[in-house]
Coordinates of C-alpha atoms in Angstrom, one line a residue:
M1 CA 43.9 -6.9 -11.1
R2 CA 41.2 -9.0 -9.3
K3 CA 40.3 -5.8 -7.2
F4 CA 40.1 -3.7 -10.5
L5 CA 37.8 -6.3 -12.2
T6 CA 35.5 -6.3 -9.0
L7 CA 35.3 -2.6 -9.2
F8 CA 34.6 -2.6 -12.9
I9 CA 31.9 -5.4 -12.7
A10 CA 30.3 -3.2 -9.8
A11 CA 30.3 -0.1 -11.9
I12 CA 28.7 -1.8 -14.8
A13 CA 25.9 -3.2 -12.5
I14 CA 25.1 0.2 -11.1
Q15 CA 25.1 1.7 -14.7
S16 CA 22.9 -1.2 -15.9
A17 CA 20.4 -0.6 -13.1
S18 CA 20.3 3.1 -13.6
A19 CA 19.9 2.6 -17.4
Q20 CA 16.7 0.6 -16.8
K21 CA 13.5 2.2 -18.4
V22 CA 11.4 3.8 -15.6
V23 CA 7.7 4.6 -16.4
T24 CA 5.5 7.3 -15.2
V25 CA 1.6 6.8 -14.8
K26 CA -0.6 9.6 -16.0
T27 CA -2.4 10.9 -13.2
S28 CA -3.5 14.3 -11.7
A29 CA -1.0 14.1 -9.0
D30 CA 0.3 17.5 -8.0
E31 CA 3.9 16.2 -7.6
I32 CA 5.9 13.1 -8.1
V33 CA 9.0 12.5 -5.8
H34 CA 11.7 10.0 -6.6
L35 CA 12.9 8.1 -3.4
W36 CA 15.5 5.7 -4.8
N37 CA 16.2 2.8 -7.1
N38 CA 17.9 -0.5 -6.8
S39 CA 21.2 1.1 -7.1
T40 CA 20.6 3.7 -4.4
A41 CA 18.3 1.9 -1.8
K42 CA 19.5 -0.3 0.9
Y43 CA 17.8 -3.3 -0.6
S44 CA 17.1 -4.3 -4.2
N45 CA 14.5 -6.5 -5.8
N46 CA 17.1 -7.6 -8.4
M47 CA 14.5 -6.6 -11.2
E48 CA 16.7 -6.4 -14.5
K49 CA 13.7 -5.8 -16.9
D50 CA 12.5 -2.5 -18.0
E51 CA 9.5 -0.9 -16.3
L52 CA 6.3 -1.4 -18.3
I53 CA 2.7 0.0 -18.2
K54 CA -0.1 -2.0 -19.8
G55 CA -3.4 -0.3 -20.3
K56 CA -3.8 3.0 -18.5
S57 CA -2.5 2.1 -15.1
K58 CA -1.0 -1.4 -14.6
V59 CA 2.7 -1.1 -13.9
Y60 CA 5.0 -4.1 -14.2
N61 CA 8.8 -4.8 -13.3
T62 CA 9.3 -1.8 -10.9
S63 CA 12.8 -1.0 -10.1
S64 CA 12.5 2.5 -9.2
T65 CA 10.4 4.1 -6.1
E66 CA 8.2 7.1 -6.6
L67 CA 5.5 8.9 -4.7
Y68 CA 2.6 10.3 -6.5
I69 CA 1.4 13.2 -4.1
F70 CA -2.1 14.5 -4.3
T71 CA -2.1 17.8 -2.2
P72 CA -5.5 19.4 -1.3
E73 CA -6.2 23.1 -1.4
K74 CA -5.0 24.8 1.8
E75 CA -8.6 26.0 2.6
K76 CA -9.7 22.3 2.5
A77 CA -6.7 20.6 4.1
T78 CA -7.4 18.5 7.3
G79 CA -3.8 17.7 8.0
Y80 CA -4.5 13.9 7.4
T81 CA -2.5 11.8 4.9
V82 CA -3.2 8.7 3.4
V83 CA -0.4 6.5 2.0
I84 CA -1.8 4.2 -0.7
Y85 CA -0.1 0.9 -1.7
P86 CA -1.6 -0.4 -5.0
G87 CA -2.7 -3.9 -5.6
G88 CA -2.0 -6.2 -8.2
G89 CA -1.2 -9.8 -6.5
Y90 CA 2.5 -8.5 -6.2
R91 CA 2.9 -9.4 -9.9
Y92 CA 2.0 -5.6 -11.0
L93 CA 0.8 -2.4 -9.5
S94 CA -2.8 -1.4 -10.4
F95 CA -2.5 2.2 -9.9
P96 CA -5.5 4.0 -8.4
I97 CA -6.7 7.1 -10.3
T98 CA -10.0 8.2 -8.9
F99 CA -9.5 7.4 -5.1
P100 CA -6.6 9.6 -4.5
E101 CA -8.6 12.4 -6.2
W102 CA -11.5 11.8 -4.0
L103 CA -9.2 12.1 -0.8
R104 CA -7.6 15.3 -2.1
E105 CA -11.1 16.8 -2.8
N106 CA -11.9 15.9 0.8
G107 CA -9.1 17.7 2.3
I108 CA -6.9 14.6 2.7
T109 CA -3.4 14.4 1.2
A110 CA -3.0 11.2 -0.7
V111 CA 0.2 9.5 -1.6
V112 CA 0.3 6.6 -4.0
V113 CA 3.6 4.6 -3.9
K114 CA 5.1 3.2 -7.0
Y115 CA 6.9 0.4 -4.9
R116 CA 9.4 -2.1 -6.0
L117 CA 7.6 -5.4 -6.3
P118 CA 9.1 -8.5 -4.4
N119 CA 10.1 -10.3 -7.7
Y120 CA 10.3 -13.8 -6.1
G121 CA 12.0 -13.3 -2.8
H122 CA 12.8 -9.6 -2.3
S123 CA 10.0 -8.5 0.0
D124 CA 12.6 -6.5 2.0
A125 CA 12.9 -3.8 -1.0
M126 CA 9.1 -3.7 -1.0
L127 CA 8.9 -3.0 2.8
E128 CA 11.6 -0.5 2.6
D129 CA 9.6 1.4 0.0
A130 CA 6.3 1.1 2.0
I131 CA 8.0 2.3 5.1
G132 CA 10.2 4.7 3.4
A133 CA 7.0 6.5 1.9
I134 CA 5.7 7.2 5.5
D135 CA 9.0 8.4 6.7
Y136 CA 9.4 10.7 3.8
M137 CA 6.0 12.3 4.5
R138 CA 6.5 12.7 8.2
N139 CA 10.1 14.2 7.6
N140 CA 8.3 16.7 5.1
A141 CA 5.2 17.5 7.1
E142 CA 5.8 21.1 7.1
K143 CA 6.3 21.3 3.3
Y144 CA 2.9 19.4 2.6
N145 CA 1.0 21.2 5.2
I146 CA 0.2 17.9 7.1
D147 CA 0.3 16.6 10.8
P148 CA 3.1 14.0 11.0
Y149 CA 1.0 12.1 13.6
K150 CA -1.9 11.8 11.3
I151 CA -0.5 9.6 8.6
G152 CA -2.3 6.5 7.7
V153 CA -2.0 3.7 5.2
C154 CA -4.4 2.2 2.6
G155 CA -4.3 -0.6 0.2
N156 CA -6.4 -2.9 -2.0
S157 CA -6.0 -6.5 -2.4
A158 CA -2.2 -7.2 -2.1
G159 CA -1.9 -3.5 -1.4
G160 CA -4.2 -4.2 1.6
H161 CA -1.9 -6.9 2.8
L162 CA 1.0 -4.5 2.4
A163 CA -0.9 -1.8 4.5
A164 CA -1.7 -4.3 7.3
W165 CA 1.8 -5.6 7.3
V166 CA 3.4 -2.4 7.6
S167 CA 0.8 -1.5 10.4
N168 CA 2.0 -4.2 12.6
I169 CA 5.8 -4.5 12.0
M170 CA 6.8 -1.0 12.4
E171 CA 8.1 0.0 15.7
D172 CA 5.8 1.4 18.4
G173 CA 5.7 5.1 18.1
S174 CA 6.2 5.0 14.4
K175 CA 3.3 2.9 13.1
P176 CA 0.7 4.4 10.9
H177 CA -2.2 6.4 12.7
F178 CA -4.8 4.2 10.9
S179 CA -5.3 1.8 8.1
I180 CA -8.0 1.5 5.3
L181 CA -8.1 -2.1 4.0
I182 CA -9.9 -2.6 0.8
Y183 CA -10.6 -6.3 -0.1
G184 CA -7.2 -6.9 1.4
A185 CA -5.2 -10.2 1.4
M186 CA -4.4 -10.1 5.0
T187 CA -4.0 -13.7 5.4
R188 CA -1.5 -15.7 3.3
N189 CA -2.9 -19.1 2.9
E190 CA -4.8 -20.6 -0.2
Y191 CA -8.0 -21.1 1.6
H192 CA -8.3 -17.3 2.1
N193 CA -6.9 -16.2 -1.3
S194 CA -7.4 -18.1 -4.6
Y195 CA -4.1 -16.4 -5.9
N196 CA -1.2 -17.5 -3.9
A197 CA 1.5 -14.9 -4.1
N198 CA 3.8 -16.3 -1.4
K199 CA 6.4 -17.5 -3.9
I200 CA 6.5 -13.9 -5.4
M201 CA 7.0 -12.6 -1.9
F202 CA 9.6 -14.9 -0.5
G203 CA 11.0 -17.0 -3.5
H204 CA 10.3 -20.4 -4.8
N205 CA 11.4 -22.3 -1.7
V206 CA 9.2 -20.4 0.5
T207 CA 8.8 -21.8 4.0
P208 CA 5.6 -22.1 6.3
A209 CA 7.5 -19.8 8.8
Q210 CA 7.9 -17.2 6.1
V211 CA 4.2 -17.4 5.3
D212 CA 3.3 -17.1 9.0
S213 CA 5.6 -14.0 9.3
A214 CA 3.3 -12.2 6.7
S215 CA -0.1 -13.4 7.8
T216 CA -1.1 -10.2 9.5
Q217 CA -4.0 -11.4 11.6
D218 CA -1.3 -13.3 13.7
L219 CA 0.7 -10.1 14.1
V220 CA -1.9 -7.9 15.6
G221 CA -1.2 -6.7 19.0
P222 CA -2.2 -3.8 21.4
T223 CA -0.5 -1.1 19.3
T224 CA -1.8 -2.0 16.1
P225 CA -3.5 1.0 14.6
P226 CA -7.4 1.3 14.1
A227 CA -8.6 0.0 10.8
I228 CA -11.7 0.3 8.4
M229 CA -12.3 -2.6 6.0
F230 CA -14.2 -2.8 2.9
L231 CA -15.1 -6.1 1.1
S232 CA -17.7 -7.8 -1.2
D233 CA -19.4 -11.0 0.0
D234 CA -19.1 -12.6 -3.5
D235 CA -15.3 -11.8 -3.8
D236 CA -13.8 -14.9 -5.2
V237 CA -10.3 -13.7 -5.5
V238 CA -9.7 -12.7 -1.9
R239 CA -12.3 -14.4 0.1
P240 CA -14.1 -12.3 2.8
I241 CA -12.5 -14.5 5.4
A242 CA -9.2 -12.8 5.0
S243 CA -10.7 -9.5 6.2
T244 CA -12.9 -10.9 9.0
S245 CA -9.8 -12.8 10.4
Y246 CA -8.0 -9.5 10.8
Y247 CA -11.0 -7.8 12.3
K248 CA -11.4 -10.5 14.8
A249 CA -7.7 -10.2 15.6
L250 CA -8.2 -6.4 16.2
K251 CA -11.1 -6.8 18.4
R252 CA -9.3 -9.4 20.4
Y253 CA -7.2 -6.5 21.6
G254 CA -9.9 -4.0 21.8
I255 CA -8.6 -1.9 18.8
P256 CA -11.2 0.3 17.0
A257 CA -12.4 -1.3 13.8
S258 CA -15.0 -1.1 11.3
M259 CA -16.0 -3.3 8.6
H260 CA -18.3 -2.9 5.6
I261 CA -19.4 -6.0 3.6
Y262 CA -21.3 -5.4 0.3
P263 CA -23.5 -8.2 -1.2
S264 CA -22.1 -7.9 -4.7
G265 CA -19.0 -6.2 -6.5
G266 CA -16.6 -9.1 -6.7
H267 CA -13.0 -8.0 -6.7
G268 CA -11.3 -4.7 -7.6
W269 CA -14.3 -2.5 -7.5
S270 CA -12.6 0.6 -5.7
G271 CA -11.9 2.4 -9.0
R272 CA -15.2 1.5 -10.7
L273 CA -17.3 4.7 -11.2
K274 CA -20.5 2.7 -12.1
W275 CA -20.2 0.3 -9.1
E276 CA -23.6 0.1 -7.6
Y277 CA -22.2 0.7 -4.0
R278 CA -19.7 3.3 -4.8
Q279 CA -21.3 6.2 -3.2
Q280 CA -22.1 4.0 0.1
W281 CA -18.5 3.0 0.5
L282 CA -17.2 6.5 0.0
D283 CA -19.8 7.9 2.4
A284 CA -18.8 5.3 5.0
L285 CA -15.2 6.2 4.5
K286 CA -16.0 9.9 4.9
D287 CA -18.1 9.2 8.2
W288 CA -15.3 7.2 9.6
F289 CA -12.8 10.0 9.1
E290 CA -15.3 12.2 10.9
V291 CA -15.1 10.0 13.8
L292 CA -11.4 9.6 13.7
K293 CA -11.0 13.5 13.7
E294 CA -13.3 13.7 16.7
N295 CA -11.4 11.1 18.7
D296 CA -8.1 12.8 17.9
K297 CA -9.4 16.1 19.2
N298 CA -10.3 14.3 22.5
R299 CA -6.9 12.6 23.0

C-alpha cells in the first residue's frame, strides 16, 4: 500500500509539473525547440507557478526550457553561433528581440535560451539549461549549417554572469569558443552589484563558499575562452568594476580580451534602438568578429 501511494504521489507531481502553463515570447525566431521541463530534465528548479509574461518580453516563473533559434540565410551564413542567456537579475528573463535579429542579419546563428530560473537555490537546473543549449547546437550542427567548434555564448547583466560562469566551469575541449559579456554581473558581491541575487541563486542560507564558486573572475584559467565586454561608466546596477575584474583575470592568463566602456547609457541599453552609442557597440562587435574569423583561419 505504501509503495502504491508513493507511485501515486509521484504520478500526481509529474502531472502537475506538466500541466503548468508555458508561455511563448513573440519574436521573429525561425524555430523554437523544446529541450525539457522540470519533469523530464535531470534537475528541477521546483517552480510551481505558471509561467508569465509581463510587457512584451519579461518572462517569469520559468519551468520549461526552450531555444529560440534565429537562422541566417545560407548565402550569409558564417558558421558561427551565439547562444544568448537573457538577463533579469535571475528574477525573470528579459528576452532580447533586436540583437538576435542583428546577429542573423550578419550571418551568425543566434539562439536565445529560455532557461529555468534558479528559484532560490536551484542553480543546477539553470546551468543544465545553459550547457544543454550549447550541447544541442553542437549535436545538430549539420542541421543548422553551423560549425560545432565556433559556438560562443553571450549574456547581459545576470545573463552575462551566466555566460562567464559557463565559460569557466565546462570541461576543457567543450567550453564555448568565445563569450560576449554585456554589462555582466560577473562578480557576486554587493560592492560590484547593487542588486544581490545570491540568495536567488543558492537559497536563503547561501554561504560565502557558494558565492565564491560563482564569482567568475576567480574561476578564470588558461583555457577560458576569449571575451569581448561592453559596459557603461555610469551603470549603477552592475558597476563597471564587475567587468574590469573579469578583464584583469583574463589578461593575467594572456587570454585575448577586448573591453568597450561607454560614458553613458546606464544599465539595460542593449535593446534600445535610440541609445546614442548603439551603432558604435554593434560596429565594435562586428569588427571583433572579423578578427575572430581571421584568427580562426590561421589556427
